[in-house]
Coordinates of C-alpha atoms and ligand atoms in Angstrom, one line a residue:
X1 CA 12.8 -84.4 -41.6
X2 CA 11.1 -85.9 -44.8
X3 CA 12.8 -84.9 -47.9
X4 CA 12.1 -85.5 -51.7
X5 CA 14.6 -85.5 -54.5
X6 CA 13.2 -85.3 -57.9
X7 CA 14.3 -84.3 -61.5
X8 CA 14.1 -80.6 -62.2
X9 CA 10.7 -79.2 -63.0
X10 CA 9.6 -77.0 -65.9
X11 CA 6.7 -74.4 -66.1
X12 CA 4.3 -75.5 -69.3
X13 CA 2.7 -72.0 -69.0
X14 CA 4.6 -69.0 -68.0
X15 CA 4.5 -65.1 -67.7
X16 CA 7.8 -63.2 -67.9
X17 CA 6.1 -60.0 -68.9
X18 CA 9.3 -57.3 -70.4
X19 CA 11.7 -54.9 -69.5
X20 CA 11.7 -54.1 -65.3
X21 CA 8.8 -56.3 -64.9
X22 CA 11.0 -59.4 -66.5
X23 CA 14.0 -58.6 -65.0
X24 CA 12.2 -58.7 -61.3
X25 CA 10.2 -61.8 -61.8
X26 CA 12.8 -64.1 -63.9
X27 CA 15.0 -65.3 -60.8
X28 CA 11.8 -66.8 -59.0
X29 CA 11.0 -69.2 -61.7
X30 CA 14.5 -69.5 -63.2
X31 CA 16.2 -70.5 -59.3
X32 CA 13.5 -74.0 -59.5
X33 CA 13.0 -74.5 -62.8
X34 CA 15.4 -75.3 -66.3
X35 CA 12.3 -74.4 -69.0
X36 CA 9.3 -72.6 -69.6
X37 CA 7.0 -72.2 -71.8
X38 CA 6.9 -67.9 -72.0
X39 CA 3.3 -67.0 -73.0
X40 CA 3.5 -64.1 -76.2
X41 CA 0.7 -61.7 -74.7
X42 CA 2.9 -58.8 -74.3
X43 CA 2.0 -55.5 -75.6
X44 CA 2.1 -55.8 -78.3
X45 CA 1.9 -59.3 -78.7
X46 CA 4.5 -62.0 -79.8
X47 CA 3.7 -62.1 -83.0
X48 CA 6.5 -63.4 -85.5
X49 CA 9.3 -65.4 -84.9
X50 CA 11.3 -62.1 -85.2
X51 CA 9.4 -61.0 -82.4
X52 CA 10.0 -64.6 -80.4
X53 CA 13.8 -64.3 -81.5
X54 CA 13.9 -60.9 -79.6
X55 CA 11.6 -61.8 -76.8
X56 CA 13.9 -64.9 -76.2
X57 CA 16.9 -62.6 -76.7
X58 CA 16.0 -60.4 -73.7
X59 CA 15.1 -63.2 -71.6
X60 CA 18.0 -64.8 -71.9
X61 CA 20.0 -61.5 -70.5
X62 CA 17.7 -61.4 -67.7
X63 CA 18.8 -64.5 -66.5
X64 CA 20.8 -64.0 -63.2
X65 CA 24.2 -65.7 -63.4
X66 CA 24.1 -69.0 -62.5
X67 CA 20.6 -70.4 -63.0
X68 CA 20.3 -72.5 -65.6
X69 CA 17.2 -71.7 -67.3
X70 CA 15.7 -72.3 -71.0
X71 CA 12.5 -70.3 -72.6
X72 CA 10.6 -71.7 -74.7
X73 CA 9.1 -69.4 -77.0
X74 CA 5.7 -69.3 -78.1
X75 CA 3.8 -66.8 -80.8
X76 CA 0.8 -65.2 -80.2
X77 CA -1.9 -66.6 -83.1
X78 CA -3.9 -64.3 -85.0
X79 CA -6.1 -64.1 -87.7
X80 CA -2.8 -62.5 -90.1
X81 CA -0.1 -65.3 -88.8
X82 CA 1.8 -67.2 -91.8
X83 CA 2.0 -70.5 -91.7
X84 CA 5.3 -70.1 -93.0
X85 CA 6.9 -68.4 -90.5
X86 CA 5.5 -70.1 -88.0
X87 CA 6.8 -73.4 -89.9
X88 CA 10.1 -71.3 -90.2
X89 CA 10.4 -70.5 -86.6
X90 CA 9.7 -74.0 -85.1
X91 CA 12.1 -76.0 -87.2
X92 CA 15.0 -73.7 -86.6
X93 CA 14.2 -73.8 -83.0
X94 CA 13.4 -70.6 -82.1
X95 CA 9.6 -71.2 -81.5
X96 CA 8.1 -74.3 -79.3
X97 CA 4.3 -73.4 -79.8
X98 CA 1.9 -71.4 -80.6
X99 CA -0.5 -70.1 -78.4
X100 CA -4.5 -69.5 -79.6
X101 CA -6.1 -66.9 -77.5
X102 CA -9.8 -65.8 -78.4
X103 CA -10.2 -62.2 -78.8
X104 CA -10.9 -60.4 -75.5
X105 CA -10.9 -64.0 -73.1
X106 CA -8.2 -62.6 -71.2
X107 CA -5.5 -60.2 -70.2
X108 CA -3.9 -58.7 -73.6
X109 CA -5.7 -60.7 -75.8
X110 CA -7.3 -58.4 -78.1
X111 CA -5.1 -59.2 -80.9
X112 CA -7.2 -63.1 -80.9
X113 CA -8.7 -65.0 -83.0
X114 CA -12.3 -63.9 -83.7
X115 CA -13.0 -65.9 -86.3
X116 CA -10.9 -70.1 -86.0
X117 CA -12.0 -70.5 -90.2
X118 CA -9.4 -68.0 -90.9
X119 CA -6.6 -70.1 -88.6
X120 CA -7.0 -73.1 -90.4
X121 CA -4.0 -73.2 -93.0
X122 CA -1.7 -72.2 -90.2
X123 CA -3.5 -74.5 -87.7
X124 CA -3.1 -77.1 -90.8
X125 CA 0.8 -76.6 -91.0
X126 CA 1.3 -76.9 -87.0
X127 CA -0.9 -80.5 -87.4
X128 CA 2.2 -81.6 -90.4
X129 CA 5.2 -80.1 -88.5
X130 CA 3.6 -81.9 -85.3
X131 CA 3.8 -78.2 -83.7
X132 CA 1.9 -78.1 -80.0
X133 CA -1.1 -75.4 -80.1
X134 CA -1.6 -74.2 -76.6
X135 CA -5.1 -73.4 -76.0
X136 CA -7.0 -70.5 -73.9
X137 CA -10.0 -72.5 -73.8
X138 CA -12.8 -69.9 -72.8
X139 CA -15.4 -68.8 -74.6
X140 CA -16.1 -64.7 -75.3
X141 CA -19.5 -65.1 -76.1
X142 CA -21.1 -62.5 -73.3
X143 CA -24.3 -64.7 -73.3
X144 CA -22.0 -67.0 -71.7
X145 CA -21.7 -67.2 -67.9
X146 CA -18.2 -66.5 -66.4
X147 CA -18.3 -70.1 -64.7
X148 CA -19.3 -72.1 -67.9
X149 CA -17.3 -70.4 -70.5
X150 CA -14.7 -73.0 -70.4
X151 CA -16.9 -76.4 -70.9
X152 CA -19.0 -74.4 -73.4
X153 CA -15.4 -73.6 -75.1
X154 CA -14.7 -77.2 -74.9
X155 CA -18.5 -77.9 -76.6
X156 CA -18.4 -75.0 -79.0
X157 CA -15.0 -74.8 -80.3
X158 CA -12.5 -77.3 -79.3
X159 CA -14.3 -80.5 -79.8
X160 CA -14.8 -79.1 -83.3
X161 CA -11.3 -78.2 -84.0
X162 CA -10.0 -81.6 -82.8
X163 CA -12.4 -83.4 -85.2
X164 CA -11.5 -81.3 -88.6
X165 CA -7.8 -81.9 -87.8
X166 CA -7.2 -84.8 -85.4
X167 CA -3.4 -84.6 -86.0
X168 CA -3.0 -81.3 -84.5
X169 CA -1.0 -81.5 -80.8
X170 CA -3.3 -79.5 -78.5
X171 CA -2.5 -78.5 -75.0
X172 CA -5.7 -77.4 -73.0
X173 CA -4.1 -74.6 -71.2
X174 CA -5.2 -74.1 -67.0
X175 CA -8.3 -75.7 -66.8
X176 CA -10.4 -75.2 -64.2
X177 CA -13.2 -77.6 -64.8
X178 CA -14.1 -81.3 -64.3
X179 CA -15.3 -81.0 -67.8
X180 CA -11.8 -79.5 -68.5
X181 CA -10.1 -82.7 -66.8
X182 CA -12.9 -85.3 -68.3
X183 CA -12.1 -84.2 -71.9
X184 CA -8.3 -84.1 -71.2
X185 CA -9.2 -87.7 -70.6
X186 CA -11.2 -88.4 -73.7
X187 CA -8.4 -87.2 -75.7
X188 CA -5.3 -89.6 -77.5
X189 CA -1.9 -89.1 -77.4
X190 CA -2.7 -85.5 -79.3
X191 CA -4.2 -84.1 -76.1
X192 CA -2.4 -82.5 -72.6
X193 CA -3.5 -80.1 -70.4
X194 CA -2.0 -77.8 -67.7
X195 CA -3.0 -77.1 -64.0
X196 CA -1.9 -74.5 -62.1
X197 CA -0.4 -74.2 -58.5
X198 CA -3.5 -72.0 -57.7
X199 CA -6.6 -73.6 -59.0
X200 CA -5.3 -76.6 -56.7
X201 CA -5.4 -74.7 -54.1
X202 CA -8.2 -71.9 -53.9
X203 CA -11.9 -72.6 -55.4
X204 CA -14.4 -69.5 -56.0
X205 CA -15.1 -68.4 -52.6
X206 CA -11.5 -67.5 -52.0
X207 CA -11.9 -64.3 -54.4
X208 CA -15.7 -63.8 -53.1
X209 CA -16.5 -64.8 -49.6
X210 CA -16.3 -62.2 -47.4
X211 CA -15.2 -59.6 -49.2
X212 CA -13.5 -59.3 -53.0
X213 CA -10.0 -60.6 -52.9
X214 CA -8.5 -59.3 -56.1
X215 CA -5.3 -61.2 -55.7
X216 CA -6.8 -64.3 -56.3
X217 CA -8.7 -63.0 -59.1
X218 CA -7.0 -65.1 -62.7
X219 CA -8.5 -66.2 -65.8
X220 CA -10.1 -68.9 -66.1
X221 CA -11.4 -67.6 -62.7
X222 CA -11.7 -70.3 -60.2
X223 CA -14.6 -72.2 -60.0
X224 CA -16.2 -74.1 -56.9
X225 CA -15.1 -77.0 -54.7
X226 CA -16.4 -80.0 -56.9
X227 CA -13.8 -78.6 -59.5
X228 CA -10.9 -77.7 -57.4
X229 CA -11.5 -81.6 -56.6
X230 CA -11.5 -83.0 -59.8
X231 CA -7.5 -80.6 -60.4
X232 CA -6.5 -82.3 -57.5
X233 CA -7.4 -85.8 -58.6
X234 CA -5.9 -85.5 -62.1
X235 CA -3.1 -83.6 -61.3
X236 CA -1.8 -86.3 -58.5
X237 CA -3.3 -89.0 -61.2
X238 CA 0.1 -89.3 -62.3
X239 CA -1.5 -89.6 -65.6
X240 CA 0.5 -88.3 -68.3
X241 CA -1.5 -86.3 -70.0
X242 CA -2.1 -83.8 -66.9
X243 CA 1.7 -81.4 -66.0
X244 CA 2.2 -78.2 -64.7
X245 CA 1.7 -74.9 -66.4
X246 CA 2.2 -72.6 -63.6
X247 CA 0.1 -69.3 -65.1
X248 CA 2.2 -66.8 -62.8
X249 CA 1.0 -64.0 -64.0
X250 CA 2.6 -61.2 -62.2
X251 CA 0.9 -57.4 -62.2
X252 CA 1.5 -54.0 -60.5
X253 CA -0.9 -54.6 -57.2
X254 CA -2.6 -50.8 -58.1
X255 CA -3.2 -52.5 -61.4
X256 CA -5.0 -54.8 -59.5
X257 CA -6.4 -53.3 -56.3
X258 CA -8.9 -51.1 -58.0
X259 CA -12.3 -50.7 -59.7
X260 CA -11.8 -53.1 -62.7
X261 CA -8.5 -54.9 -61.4
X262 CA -6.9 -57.3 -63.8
X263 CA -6.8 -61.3 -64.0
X264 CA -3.4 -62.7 -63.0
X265 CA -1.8 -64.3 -60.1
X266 CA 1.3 -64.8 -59.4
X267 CA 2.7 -67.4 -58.0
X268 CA 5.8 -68.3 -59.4
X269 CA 7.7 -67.9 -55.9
X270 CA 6.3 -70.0 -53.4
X271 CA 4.8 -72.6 -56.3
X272 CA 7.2 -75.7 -55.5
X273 CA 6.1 -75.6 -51.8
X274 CA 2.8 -75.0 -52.3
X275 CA 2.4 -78.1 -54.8
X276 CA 4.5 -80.7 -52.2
X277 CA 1.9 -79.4 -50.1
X278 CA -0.9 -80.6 -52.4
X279 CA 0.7 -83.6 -53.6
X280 CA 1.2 -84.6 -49.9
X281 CA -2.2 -83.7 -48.7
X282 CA -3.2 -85.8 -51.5
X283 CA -1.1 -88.7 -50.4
X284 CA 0.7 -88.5 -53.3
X285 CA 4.2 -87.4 -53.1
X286 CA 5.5 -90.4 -55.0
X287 CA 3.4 -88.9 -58.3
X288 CA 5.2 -85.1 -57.8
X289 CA 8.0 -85.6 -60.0
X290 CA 5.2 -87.0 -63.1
X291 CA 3.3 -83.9 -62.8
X292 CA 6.1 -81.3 -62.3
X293 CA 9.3 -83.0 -64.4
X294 CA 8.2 -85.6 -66.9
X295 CA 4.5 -85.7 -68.4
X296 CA 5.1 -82.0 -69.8
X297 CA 8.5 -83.3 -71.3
X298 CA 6.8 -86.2 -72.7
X299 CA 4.0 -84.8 -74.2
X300 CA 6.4 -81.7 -75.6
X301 CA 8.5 -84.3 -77.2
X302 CA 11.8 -83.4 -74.8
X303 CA 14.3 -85.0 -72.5
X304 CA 13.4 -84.9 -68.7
X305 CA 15.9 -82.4 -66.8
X306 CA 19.3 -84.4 -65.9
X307 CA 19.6 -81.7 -62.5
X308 CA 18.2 -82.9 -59.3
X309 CA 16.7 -80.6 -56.8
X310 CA 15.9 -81.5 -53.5
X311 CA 12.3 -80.6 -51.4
X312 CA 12.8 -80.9 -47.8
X313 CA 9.0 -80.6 -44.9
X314 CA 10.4 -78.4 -42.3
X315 CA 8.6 -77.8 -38.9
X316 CA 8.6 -74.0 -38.7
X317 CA 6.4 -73.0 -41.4
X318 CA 8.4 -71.5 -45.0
X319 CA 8.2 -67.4 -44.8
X320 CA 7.3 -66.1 -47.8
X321 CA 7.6 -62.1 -48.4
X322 CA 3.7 -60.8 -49.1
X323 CA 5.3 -59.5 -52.3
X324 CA 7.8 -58.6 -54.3
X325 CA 8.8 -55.1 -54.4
X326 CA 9.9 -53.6 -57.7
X327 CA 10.7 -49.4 -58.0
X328 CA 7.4 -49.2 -60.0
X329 CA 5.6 -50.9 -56.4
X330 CA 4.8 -54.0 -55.2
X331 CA 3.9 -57.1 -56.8
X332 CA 1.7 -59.6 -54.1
X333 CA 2.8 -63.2 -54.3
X334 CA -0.1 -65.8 -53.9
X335 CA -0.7 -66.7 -50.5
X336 CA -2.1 -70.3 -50.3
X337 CA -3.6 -69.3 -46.7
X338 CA -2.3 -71.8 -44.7
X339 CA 0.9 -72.6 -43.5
X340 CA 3.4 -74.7 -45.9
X341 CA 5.9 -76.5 -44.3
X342 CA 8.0 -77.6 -48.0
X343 CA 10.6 -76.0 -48.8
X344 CA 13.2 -75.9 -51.8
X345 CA 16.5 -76.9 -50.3
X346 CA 19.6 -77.6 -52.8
X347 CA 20.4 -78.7 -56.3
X348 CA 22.6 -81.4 -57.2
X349 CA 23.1 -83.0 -60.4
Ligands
NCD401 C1 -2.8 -63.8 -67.7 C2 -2.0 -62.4 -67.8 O1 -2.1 -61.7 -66.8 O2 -1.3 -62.2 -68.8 N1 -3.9 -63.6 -66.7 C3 -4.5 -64.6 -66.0 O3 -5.4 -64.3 -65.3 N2 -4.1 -65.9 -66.2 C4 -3.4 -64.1 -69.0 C5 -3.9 -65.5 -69.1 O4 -3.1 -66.4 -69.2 O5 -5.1 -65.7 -69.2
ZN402 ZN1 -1.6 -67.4 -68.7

């Protein structure tokens, strides 16, 4: 039996959602992992640090006894944030980041930025404080093709960005492009980026082909094979600049199984196996513990987890429930459709 000890992982991108909806999807992340990054798009949003101290404050109590587990908060940017509080919230400790979301690019984001000109002071402030912005890089434009909106984002509005304030610590959030990984590349010591479990995993055709699969249905929606290709090379790269940012994004399946379903998959329970399964598809086990446990540290400017946990290959196929069943109904859980044989054993410090 192969088995694989590494530090503890942590999620760089994370949906906890509120209330019954937290309190069922917490344990799954918080059993594997010590930290997340917990995305602001409730409704309504994450605004203030108030807001993040609250937010924090309830996820905190949702955490089963036992599991170690630290949020980090970020705020929801929009065009009436203050760069003092933002200031105010990240040097006492109660905000990590702050997350830019164009208006309308995704689930609850209508609160976004329209306009980046009328960011810039607060965008400023971040660059000084050396405060990470976490990036939905797609475009809105509806000119734009679904599949392009990212590399046009990257063209259009980031590139720019970067140039008027170099100093500013941006993290591409779930790309989904080899344009994505190639300017992740480009970029200094200012620039990360997050991958998720998913877009290693599935390309276009698994939402499309054969019938419309809404559960594999996210934003950035997946795009074909050449890109799912490029993930998979930079994620097992081992390159720092490239860590985990799970975007489990849990929703009611009749939320999803209908007419206009929403974007959001979540993965957060069976994510660990499904990435040893990657990693050692990819030959590549050795370069695990970079992408889940230390690049994201690094580039955050935090200690590696001290607690060990232990990934063991089985020969029966894991079982994974289809979903997870709250009163309000189930929740599916991203099946990677094929068997994974890694499984989350034991922690040991
Ligand atoms: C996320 C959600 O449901 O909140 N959905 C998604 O498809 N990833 C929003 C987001 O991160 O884009
Ligand atoms: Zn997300």
């Amino acid at each position: 039996m192969k088995t694989l000890t590494i530090r503890r992982p942590d999620d760089w991108h994370l949906h906890l959602r509120d209330g019954a909806m937290l309190e069922a999807v917490l344990p799954a992340t918080s059993t594997h992992f010590a930290r997340a990054i917990v995305m602001p798009n409730l409704v309504p949003p994450v605004v203030t640090t108030a807001d993040a101290r609250a937010y924090r404050d309830r996820i905190l109590k949702a955490v089963p006894r036992g599991h170690d587990f630290t949020p980090l908060m970020t705020l929801y940017l929009t065009e009436a944030t203050r760069a003092d509080d933002v200031e105010a919230g990240f040097r006492d400790g109660v905000v990590t980041a702050v997350k830019l979301y164009p208006a309308g690019a995704t689930t609850n984001s209508q609160s976004g930025v329209r306009d980046i000109t009328k960011v810039q002071p607060v965008l400023e402030r971040m660059a000084a404080i050396g405060m990470p912005l976490c990036v939905h890089g797609e475009v809105t434009d509806p000119a734009i093709d679904i599949f392009d909106r990212e590399a046009v984002f990257i063209e259009r509005v980031l590139e720019p960005l970067r140039r008027s304030i170099p100093e500013l610590r941006v993290v591409m959030e779930h790309i989904t492009t080899k344009e994505g990984v190639a300017y992740a590349r480009s970029g200094g010591g200012n620039l990360g980026a997050t991958i998720t479990t998913h877009h290693l995993i599935i390309n276009r055709n698994a939402i499309l082909a054969g019938g419309i699969r809404p559960h594999y249905y996210c934003l950035p929606v997946a795009k074909r094979e050449v890109h799912r290709l490029a993930l998979r090379e930079a994620a097992t790269s081992g390159d720092k600049r490239f860590f985990l940012g799970t975007d489990s994004a849990p929703h009611l399946d009749p939320l999803k199984e209908c007419a206009c379903g929403c974007a959001g998959v979540f993965c957060a329970p069976n994510t660990l196996s499904c990435l040893a399964h990657v990693f050692e598809e990819e030959n590549a086990l050795d370069r695990l513990e970079a992408f889940i446990s230390l690049n994201g540290p690094a580039f955050y400017r935090l200690p590696p987890n001290e607690a060990r946990i232990t990934l063991k290959r089985q020969e029966e196929p894991v079982a994974y429930p289809k979903s997870l069943v709250m009163r309000a109904g189930p929740v599916t859980i991203f099946d990677p459709m094929h068997p994974i044989h890694w499984n989350v054993c034991e922690e040991a410090i």
